[in-house]
N, CA, C and O atoms as a printed pandas DataFrame, in Angstrom:
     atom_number atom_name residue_name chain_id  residue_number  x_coord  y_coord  z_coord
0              1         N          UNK        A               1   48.812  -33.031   71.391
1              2        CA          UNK        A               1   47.504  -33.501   71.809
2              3         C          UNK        A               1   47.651  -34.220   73.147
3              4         O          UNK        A               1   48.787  -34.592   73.443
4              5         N          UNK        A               2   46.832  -34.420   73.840
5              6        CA          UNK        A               2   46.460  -34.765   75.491
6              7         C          UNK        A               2   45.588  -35.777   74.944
7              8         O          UNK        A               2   44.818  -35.647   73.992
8              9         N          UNK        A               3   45.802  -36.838   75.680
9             10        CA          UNK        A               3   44.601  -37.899   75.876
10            11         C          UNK        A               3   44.512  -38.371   77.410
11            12         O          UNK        A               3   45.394  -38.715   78.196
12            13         N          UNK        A               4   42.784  -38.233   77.577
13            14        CA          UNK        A               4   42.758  -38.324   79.152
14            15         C          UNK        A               4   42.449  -39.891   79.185
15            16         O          UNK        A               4   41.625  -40.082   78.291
16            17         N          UNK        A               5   42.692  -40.869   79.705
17            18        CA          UNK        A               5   42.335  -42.216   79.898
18            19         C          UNK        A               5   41.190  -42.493   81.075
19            20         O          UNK        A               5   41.772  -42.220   82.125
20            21         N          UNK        A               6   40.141  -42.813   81.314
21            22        CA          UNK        A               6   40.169  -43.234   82.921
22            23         C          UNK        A               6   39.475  -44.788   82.658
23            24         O          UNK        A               6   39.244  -45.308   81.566
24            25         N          UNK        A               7   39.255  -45.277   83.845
25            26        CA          UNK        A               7   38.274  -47.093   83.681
26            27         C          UNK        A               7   38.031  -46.785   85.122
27            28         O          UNK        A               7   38.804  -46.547   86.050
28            29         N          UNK        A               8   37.020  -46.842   85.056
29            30        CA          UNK        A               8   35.567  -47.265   86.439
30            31         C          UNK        A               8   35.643  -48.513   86.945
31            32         O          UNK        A               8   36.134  -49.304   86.140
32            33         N          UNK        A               9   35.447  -48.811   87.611
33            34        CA          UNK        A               9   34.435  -49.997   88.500
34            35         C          UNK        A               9   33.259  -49.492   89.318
35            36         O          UNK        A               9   33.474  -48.432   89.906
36            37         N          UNK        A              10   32.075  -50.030   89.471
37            38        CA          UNK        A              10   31.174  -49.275   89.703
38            39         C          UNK        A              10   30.444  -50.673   91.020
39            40         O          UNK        A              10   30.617  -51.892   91.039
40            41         N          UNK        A              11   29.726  -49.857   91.848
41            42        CA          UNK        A              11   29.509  -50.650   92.838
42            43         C          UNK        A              11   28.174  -51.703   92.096
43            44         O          UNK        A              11   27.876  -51.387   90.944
44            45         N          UNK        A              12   27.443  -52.835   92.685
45            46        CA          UNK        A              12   26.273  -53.959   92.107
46            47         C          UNK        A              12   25.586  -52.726   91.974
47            48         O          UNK        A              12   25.273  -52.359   90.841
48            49         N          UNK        A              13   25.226  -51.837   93.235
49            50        CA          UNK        A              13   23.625  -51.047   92.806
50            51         C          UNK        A              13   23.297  -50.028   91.723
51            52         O          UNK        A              13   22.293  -49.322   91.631
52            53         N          UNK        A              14   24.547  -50.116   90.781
53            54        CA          UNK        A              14   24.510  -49.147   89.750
54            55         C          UNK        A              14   24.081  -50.297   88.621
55            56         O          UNK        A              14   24.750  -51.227   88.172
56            57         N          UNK        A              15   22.801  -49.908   88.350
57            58        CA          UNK        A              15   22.401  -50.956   87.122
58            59         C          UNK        A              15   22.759  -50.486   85.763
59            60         O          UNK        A              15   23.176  -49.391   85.386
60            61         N          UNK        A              16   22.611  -51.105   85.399
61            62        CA          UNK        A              16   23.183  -51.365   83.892
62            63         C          UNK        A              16   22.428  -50.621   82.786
63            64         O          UNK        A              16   22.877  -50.374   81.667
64            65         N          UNK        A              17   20.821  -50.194   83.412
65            66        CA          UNK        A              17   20.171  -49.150   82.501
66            67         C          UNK        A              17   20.703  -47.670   82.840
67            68         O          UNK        A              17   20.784  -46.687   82.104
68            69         N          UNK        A              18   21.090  -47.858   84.403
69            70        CA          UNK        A              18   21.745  -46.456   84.674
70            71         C          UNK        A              18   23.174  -46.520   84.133
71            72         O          UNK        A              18   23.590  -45.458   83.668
72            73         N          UNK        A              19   23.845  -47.369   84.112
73            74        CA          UNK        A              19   25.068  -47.203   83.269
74            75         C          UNK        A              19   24.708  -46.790   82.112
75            76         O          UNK        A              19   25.142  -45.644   81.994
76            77         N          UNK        A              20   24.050  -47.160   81.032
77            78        CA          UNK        A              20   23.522  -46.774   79.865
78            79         C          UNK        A              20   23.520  -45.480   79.412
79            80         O          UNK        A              20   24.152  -44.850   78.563
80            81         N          UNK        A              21   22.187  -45.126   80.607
81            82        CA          UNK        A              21   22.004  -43.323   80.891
82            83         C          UNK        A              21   23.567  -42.069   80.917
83            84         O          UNK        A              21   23.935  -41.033   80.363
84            85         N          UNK        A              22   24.074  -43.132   82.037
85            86        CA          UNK        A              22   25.689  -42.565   82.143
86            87         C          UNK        A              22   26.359  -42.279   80.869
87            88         O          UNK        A              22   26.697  -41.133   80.573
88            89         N          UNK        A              23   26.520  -43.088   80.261
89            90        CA          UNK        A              23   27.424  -43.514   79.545
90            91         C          UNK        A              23   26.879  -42.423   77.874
91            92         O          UNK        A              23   27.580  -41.756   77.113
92            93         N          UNK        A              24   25.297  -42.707   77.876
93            94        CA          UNK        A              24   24.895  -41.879   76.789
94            95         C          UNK        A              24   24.916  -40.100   77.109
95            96         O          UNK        A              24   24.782  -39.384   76.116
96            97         N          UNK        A              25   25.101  -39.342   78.638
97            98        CA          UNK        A              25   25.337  -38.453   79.069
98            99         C          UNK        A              25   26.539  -38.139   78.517
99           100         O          UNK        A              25   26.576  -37.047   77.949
100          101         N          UNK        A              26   28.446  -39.392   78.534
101          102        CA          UNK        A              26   29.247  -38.936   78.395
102          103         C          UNK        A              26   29.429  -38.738   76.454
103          104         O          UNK        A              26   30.291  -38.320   75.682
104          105         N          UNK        A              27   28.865  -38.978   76.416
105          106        CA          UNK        A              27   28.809  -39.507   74.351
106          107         C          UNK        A              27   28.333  -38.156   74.072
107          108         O          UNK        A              27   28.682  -37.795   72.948
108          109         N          UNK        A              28   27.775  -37.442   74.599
109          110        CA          UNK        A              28   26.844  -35.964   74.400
110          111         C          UNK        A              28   27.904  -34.855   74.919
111          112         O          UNK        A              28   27.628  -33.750   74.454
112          113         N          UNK        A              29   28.890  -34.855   75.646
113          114        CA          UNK        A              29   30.067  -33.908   75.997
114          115         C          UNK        A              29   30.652  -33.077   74.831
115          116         O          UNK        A              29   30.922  -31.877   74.853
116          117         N          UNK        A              30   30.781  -33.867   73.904
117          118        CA          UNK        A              30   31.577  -33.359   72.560
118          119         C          UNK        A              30   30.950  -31.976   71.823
119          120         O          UNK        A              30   31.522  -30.952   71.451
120          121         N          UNK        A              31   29.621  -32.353   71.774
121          122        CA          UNK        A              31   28.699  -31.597   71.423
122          123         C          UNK        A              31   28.576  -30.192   72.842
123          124         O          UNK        A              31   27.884  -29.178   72.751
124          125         N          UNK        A              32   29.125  -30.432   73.578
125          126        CA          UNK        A              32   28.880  -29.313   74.748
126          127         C          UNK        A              32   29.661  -28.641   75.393
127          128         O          UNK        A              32   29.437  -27.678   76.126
128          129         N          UNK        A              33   31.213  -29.463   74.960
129          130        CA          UNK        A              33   32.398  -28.794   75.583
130          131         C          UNK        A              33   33.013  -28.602   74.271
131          132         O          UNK        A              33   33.044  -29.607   73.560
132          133         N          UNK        A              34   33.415  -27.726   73.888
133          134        CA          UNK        A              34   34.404  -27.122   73.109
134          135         C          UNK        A              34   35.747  -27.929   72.870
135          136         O          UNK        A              34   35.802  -28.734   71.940
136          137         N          UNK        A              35   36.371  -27.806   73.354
137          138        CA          UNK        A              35   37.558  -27.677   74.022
138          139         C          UNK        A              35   37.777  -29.821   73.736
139          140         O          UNK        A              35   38.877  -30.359   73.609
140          141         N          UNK        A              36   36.714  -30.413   73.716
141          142        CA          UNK        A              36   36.622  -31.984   74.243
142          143         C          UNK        A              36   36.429  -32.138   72.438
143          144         O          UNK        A              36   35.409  -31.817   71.829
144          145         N          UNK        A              37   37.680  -32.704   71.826
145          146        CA          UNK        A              37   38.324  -33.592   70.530
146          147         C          UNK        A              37   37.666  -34.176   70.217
147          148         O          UNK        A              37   36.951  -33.787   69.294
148          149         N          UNK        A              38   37.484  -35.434   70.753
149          150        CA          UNK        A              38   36.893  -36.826   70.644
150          151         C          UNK        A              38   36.577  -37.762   72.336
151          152         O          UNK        A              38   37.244  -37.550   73.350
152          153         N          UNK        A              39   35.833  -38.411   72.274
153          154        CA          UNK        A              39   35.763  -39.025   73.142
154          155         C          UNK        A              39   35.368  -40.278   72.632
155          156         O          UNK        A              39   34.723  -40.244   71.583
156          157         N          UNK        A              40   35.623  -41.446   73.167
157          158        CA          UNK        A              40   35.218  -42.859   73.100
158          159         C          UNK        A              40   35.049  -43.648   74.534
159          160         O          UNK        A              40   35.923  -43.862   75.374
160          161         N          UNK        A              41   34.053  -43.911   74.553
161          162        CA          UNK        A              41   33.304  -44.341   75.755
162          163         C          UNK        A              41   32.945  -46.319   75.410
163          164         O          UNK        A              41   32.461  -46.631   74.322
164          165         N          UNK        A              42   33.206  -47.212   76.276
165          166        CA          UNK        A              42   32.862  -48.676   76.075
166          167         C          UNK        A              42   32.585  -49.163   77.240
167          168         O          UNK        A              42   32.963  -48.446   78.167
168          169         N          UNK        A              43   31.885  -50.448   77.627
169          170        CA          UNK        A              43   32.015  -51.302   78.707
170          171         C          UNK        A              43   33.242  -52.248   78.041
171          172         O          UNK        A              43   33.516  -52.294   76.842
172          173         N          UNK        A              44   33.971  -53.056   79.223
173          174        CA          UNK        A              44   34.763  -54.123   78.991
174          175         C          UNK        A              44   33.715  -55.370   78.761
175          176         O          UNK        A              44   32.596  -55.550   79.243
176          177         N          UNK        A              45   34.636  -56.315   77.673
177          178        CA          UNK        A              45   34.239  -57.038   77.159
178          179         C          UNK        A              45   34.575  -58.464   77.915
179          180         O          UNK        A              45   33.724  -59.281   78.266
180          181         N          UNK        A              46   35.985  -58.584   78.089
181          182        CA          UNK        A              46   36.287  -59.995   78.658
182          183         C          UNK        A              46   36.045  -60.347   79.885
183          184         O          UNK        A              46   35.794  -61.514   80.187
184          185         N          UNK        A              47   36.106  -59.066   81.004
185          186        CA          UNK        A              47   35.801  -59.661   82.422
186          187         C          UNK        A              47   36.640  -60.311   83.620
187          188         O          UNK        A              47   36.434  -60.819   84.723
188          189         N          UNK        A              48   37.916  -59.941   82.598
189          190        CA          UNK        A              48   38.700  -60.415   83.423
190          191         C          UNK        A              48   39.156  -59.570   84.525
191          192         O          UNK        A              48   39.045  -58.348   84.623
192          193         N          UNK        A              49   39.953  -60.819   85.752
193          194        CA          UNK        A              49   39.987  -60.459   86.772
194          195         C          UNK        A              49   40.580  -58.838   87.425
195          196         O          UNK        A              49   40.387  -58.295   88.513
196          197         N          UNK        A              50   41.340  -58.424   86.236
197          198        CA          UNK        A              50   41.838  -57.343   86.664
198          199         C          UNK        A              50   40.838  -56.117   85.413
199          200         O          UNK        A              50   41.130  -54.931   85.254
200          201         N          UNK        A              51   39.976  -56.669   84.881
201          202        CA          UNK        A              51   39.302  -55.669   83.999
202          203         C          UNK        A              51   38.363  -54.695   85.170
203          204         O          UNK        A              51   38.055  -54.988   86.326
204          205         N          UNK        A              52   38.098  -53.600   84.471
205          206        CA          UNK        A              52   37.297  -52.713   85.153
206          207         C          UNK        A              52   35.838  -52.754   84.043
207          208         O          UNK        A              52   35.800  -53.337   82.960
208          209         N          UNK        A              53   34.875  -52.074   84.594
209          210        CA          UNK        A              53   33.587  -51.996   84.438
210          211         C          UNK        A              53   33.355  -51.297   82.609
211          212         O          UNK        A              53   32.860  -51.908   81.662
212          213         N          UNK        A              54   33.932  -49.809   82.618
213          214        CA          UNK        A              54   33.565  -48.951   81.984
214          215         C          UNK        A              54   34.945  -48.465   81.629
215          216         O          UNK        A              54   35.742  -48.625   82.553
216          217         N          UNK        A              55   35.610  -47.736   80.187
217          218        CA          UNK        A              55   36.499  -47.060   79.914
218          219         C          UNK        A              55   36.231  -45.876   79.091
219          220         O          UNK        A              55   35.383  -45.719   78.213
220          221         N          UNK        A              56   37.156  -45.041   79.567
221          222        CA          UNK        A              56   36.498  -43.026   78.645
222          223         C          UNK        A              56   38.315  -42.751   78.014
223          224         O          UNK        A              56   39.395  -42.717   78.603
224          225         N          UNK        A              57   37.979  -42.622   76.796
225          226        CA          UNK        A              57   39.404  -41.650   76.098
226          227         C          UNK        A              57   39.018  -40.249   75.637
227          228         O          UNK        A              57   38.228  -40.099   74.705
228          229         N          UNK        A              58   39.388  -39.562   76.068
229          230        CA          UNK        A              58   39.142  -38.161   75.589
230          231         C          UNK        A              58   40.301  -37.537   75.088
231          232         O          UNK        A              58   41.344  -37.619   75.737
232          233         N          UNK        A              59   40.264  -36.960   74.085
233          234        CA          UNK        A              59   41.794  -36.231   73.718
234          235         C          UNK        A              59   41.424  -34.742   72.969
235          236         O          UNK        A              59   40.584  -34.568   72.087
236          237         N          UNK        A              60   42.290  -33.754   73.581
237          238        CA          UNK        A              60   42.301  -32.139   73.843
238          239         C          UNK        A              60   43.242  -31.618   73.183
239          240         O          UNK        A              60   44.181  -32.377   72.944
240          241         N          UNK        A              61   43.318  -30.505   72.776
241          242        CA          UNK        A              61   44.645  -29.854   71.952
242          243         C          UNK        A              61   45.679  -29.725   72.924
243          244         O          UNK        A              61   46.857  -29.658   72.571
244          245         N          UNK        A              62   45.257  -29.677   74.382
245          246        CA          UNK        A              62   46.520  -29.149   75.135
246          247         C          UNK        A              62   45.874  -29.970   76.568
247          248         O          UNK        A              62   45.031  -30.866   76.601
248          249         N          UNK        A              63   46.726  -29.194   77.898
249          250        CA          UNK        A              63   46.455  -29.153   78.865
250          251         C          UNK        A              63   45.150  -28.333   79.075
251          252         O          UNK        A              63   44.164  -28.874   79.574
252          253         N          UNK        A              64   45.142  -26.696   78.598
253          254        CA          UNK        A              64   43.983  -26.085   78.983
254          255         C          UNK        A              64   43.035  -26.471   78.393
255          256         O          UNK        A              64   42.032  -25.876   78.788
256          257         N          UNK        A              65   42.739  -27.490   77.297
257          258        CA          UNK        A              65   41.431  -27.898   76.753
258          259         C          UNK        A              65   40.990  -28.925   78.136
259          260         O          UNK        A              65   39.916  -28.739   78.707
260          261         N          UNK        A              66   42.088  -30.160   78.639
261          262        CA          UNK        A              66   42.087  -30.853   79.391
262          263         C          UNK        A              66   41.094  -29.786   80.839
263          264         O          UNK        A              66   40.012  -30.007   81.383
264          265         N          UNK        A              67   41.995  -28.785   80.995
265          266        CA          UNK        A              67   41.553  -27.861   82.566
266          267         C          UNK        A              67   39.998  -27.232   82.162
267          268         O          UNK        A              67   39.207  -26.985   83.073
268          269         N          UNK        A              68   39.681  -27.029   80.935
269          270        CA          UNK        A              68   37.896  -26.429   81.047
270          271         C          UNK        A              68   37.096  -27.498   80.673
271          272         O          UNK        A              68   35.879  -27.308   80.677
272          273         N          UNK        A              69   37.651  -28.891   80.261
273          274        CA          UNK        A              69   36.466  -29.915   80.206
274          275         C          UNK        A              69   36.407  -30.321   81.616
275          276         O          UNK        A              69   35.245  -30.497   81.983
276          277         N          UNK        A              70   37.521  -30.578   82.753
277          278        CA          UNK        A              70   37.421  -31.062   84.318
278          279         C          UNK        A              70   36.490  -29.557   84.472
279          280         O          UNK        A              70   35.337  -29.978   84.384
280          281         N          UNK        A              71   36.435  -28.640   84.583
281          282        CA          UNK        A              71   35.385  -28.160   85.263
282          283         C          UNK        A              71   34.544  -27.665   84.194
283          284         O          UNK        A              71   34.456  -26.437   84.207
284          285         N          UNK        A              72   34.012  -28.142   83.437
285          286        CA          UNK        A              72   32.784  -27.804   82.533
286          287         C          UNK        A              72   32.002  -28.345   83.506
287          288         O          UNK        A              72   32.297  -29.332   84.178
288          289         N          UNK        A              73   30.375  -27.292   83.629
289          290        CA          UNK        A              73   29.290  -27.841   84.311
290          291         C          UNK        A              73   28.628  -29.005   83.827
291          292         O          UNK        A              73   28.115  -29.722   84.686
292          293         N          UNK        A              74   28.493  -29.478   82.169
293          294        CA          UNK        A              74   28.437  -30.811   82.040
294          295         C          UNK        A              74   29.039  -31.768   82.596
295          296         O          UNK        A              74   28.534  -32.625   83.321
296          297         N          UNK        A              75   30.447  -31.628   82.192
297          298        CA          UNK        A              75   31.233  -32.659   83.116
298          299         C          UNK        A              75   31.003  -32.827   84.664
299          300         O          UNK        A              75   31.272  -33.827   85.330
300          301         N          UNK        A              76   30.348  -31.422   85.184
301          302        CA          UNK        A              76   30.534  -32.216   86.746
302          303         C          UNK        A              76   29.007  -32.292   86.698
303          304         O          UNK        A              76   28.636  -31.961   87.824
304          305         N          UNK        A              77   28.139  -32.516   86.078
305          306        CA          UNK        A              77   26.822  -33.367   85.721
306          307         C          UNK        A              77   26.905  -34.551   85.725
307          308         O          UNK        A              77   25.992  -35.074   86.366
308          309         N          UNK        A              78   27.678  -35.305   85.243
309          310        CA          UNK        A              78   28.326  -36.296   84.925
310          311         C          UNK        A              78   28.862  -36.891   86.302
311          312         O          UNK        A              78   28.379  -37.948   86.708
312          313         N          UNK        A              79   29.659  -36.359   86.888
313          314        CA          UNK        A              79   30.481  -36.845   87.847
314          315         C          UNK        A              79   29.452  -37.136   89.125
315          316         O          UNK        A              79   29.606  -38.088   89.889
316          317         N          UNK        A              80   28.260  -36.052   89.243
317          318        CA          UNK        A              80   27.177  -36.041   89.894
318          319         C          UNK        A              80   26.504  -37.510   90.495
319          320         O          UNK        A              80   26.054  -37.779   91.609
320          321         N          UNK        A              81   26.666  -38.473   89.033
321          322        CA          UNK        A              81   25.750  -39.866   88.701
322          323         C          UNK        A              81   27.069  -40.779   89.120
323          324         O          UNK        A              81   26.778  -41.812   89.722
324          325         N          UNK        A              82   28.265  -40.578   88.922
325          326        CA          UNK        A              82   29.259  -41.494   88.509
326          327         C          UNK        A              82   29.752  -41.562   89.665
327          328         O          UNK        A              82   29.910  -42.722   90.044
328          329         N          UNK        A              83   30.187  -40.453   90.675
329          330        CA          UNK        A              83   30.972  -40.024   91.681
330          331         C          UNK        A              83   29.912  -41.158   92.977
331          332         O          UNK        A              83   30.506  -42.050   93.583
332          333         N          UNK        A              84   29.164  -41.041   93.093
333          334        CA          UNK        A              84   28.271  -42.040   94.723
334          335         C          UNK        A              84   28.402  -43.801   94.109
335          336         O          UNK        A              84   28.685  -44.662   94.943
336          337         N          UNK        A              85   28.245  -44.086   93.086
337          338        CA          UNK        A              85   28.244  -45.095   92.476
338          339         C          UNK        A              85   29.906  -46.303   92.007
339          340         O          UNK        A              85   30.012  -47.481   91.666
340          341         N          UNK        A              86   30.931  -45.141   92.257
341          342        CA          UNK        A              86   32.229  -45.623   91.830
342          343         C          UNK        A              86   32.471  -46.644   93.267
343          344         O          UNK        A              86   32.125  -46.488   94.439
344          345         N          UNK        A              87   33.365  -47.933   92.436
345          346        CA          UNK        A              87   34.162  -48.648   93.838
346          347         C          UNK        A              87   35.571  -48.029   93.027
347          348         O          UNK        A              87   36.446  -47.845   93.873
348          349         N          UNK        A              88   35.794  -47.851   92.368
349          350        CA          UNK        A              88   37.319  -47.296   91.845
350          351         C          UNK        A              88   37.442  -46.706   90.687
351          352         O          UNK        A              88   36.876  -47.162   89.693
352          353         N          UNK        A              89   38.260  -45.517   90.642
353          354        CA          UNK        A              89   38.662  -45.234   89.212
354          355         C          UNK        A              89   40.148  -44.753   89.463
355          356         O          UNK        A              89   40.677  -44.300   90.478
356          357         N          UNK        A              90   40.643  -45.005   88.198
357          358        CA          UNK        A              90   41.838  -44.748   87.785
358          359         C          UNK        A              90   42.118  -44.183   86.528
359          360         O          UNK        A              90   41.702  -44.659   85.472
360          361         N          UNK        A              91   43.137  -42.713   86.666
361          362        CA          UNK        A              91   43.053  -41.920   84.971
362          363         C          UNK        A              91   44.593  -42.239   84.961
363          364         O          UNK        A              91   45.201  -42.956   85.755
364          365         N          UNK        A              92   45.005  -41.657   84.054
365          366        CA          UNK        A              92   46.090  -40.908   83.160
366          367         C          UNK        A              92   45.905  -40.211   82.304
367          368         O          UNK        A              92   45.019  -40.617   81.553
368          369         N          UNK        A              93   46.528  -38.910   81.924
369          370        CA          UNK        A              93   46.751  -38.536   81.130
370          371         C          UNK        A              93   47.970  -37.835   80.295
371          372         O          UNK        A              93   48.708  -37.055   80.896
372          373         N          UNK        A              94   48.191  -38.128   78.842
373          374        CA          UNK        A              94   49.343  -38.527   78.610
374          375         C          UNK        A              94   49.403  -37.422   77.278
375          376         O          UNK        A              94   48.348  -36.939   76.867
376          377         N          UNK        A              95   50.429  -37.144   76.783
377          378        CA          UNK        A              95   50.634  -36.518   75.352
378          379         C          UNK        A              95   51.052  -37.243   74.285
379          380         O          UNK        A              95   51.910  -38.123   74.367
380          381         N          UNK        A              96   50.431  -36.889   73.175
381          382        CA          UNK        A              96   50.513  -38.250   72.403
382          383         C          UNK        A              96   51.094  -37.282   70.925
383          384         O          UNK        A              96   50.292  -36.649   70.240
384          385         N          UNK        A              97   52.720  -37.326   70.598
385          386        CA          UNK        A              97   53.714  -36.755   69.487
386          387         C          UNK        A              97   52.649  -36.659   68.469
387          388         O          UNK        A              97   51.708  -37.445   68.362
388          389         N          UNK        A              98   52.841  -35.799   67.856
389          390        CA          UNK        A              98   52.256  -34.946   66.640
390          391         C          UNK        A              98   52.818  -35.729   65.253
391          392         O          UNK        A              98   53.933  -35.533   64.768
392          393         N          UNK        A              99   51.990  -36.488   64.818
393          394        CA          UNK        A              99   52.685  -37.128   63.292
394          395         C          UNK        A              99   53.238  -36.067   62.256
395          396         O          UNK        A              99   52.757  -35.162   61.574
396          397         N          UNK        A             100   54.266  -36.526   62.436
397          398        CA          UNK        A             100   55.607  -35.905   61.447
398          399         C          UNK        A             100   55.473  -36.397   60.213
399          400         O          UNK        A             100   56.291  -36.105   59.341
């Protein structure tokens, strides 16, 4: 299994009802991409200085589940709202051992 990580920071003029909108756009993927496991979507809670805005876990059977959710036309729906609005993001994605 693949799990994609990323956390946002998002510039002041992205309000918080449009985060909402965002955020209820990415919660609806599962249902539209195949290929997309699970996803869990949150804002940060504590605020601290090195916290970011928004965090997404998504996890895929493989790499190629990973390669048709980055270009699913939902997903770049998504990126559409998220992409003018970002001051930073940062992913990883990682493979996570198969319980034995």
């Amino acid at each position: 299994m693949i799990r994609h990580v990323a956390v946002f920071r998002f510039i002041p003029e992205f309000t918080s009802d449009q985060r909402e909108e965002w955020m209820s756009m990415l919660r609806k993927l599962p249902e539209q991409i195949p290929e997309l496991r699970s996803m869990s979507v949150g804002t940060d809670l504590l605020r601290g200085a090195a916290s970011h805005d928004v965090a997404i876990v998504a996890d895929f059977d493989d790499l190629a589940g990973l390669e048709a959710y980055t270009r699913h036309p939902a997903h770049a729906e998504v990126l559409t709202i998220s992409g003018p609005v970002k001051a930073s993001l940062a992913t990883v994605d990682f493979e996570i051992p198969s319980a034995s």
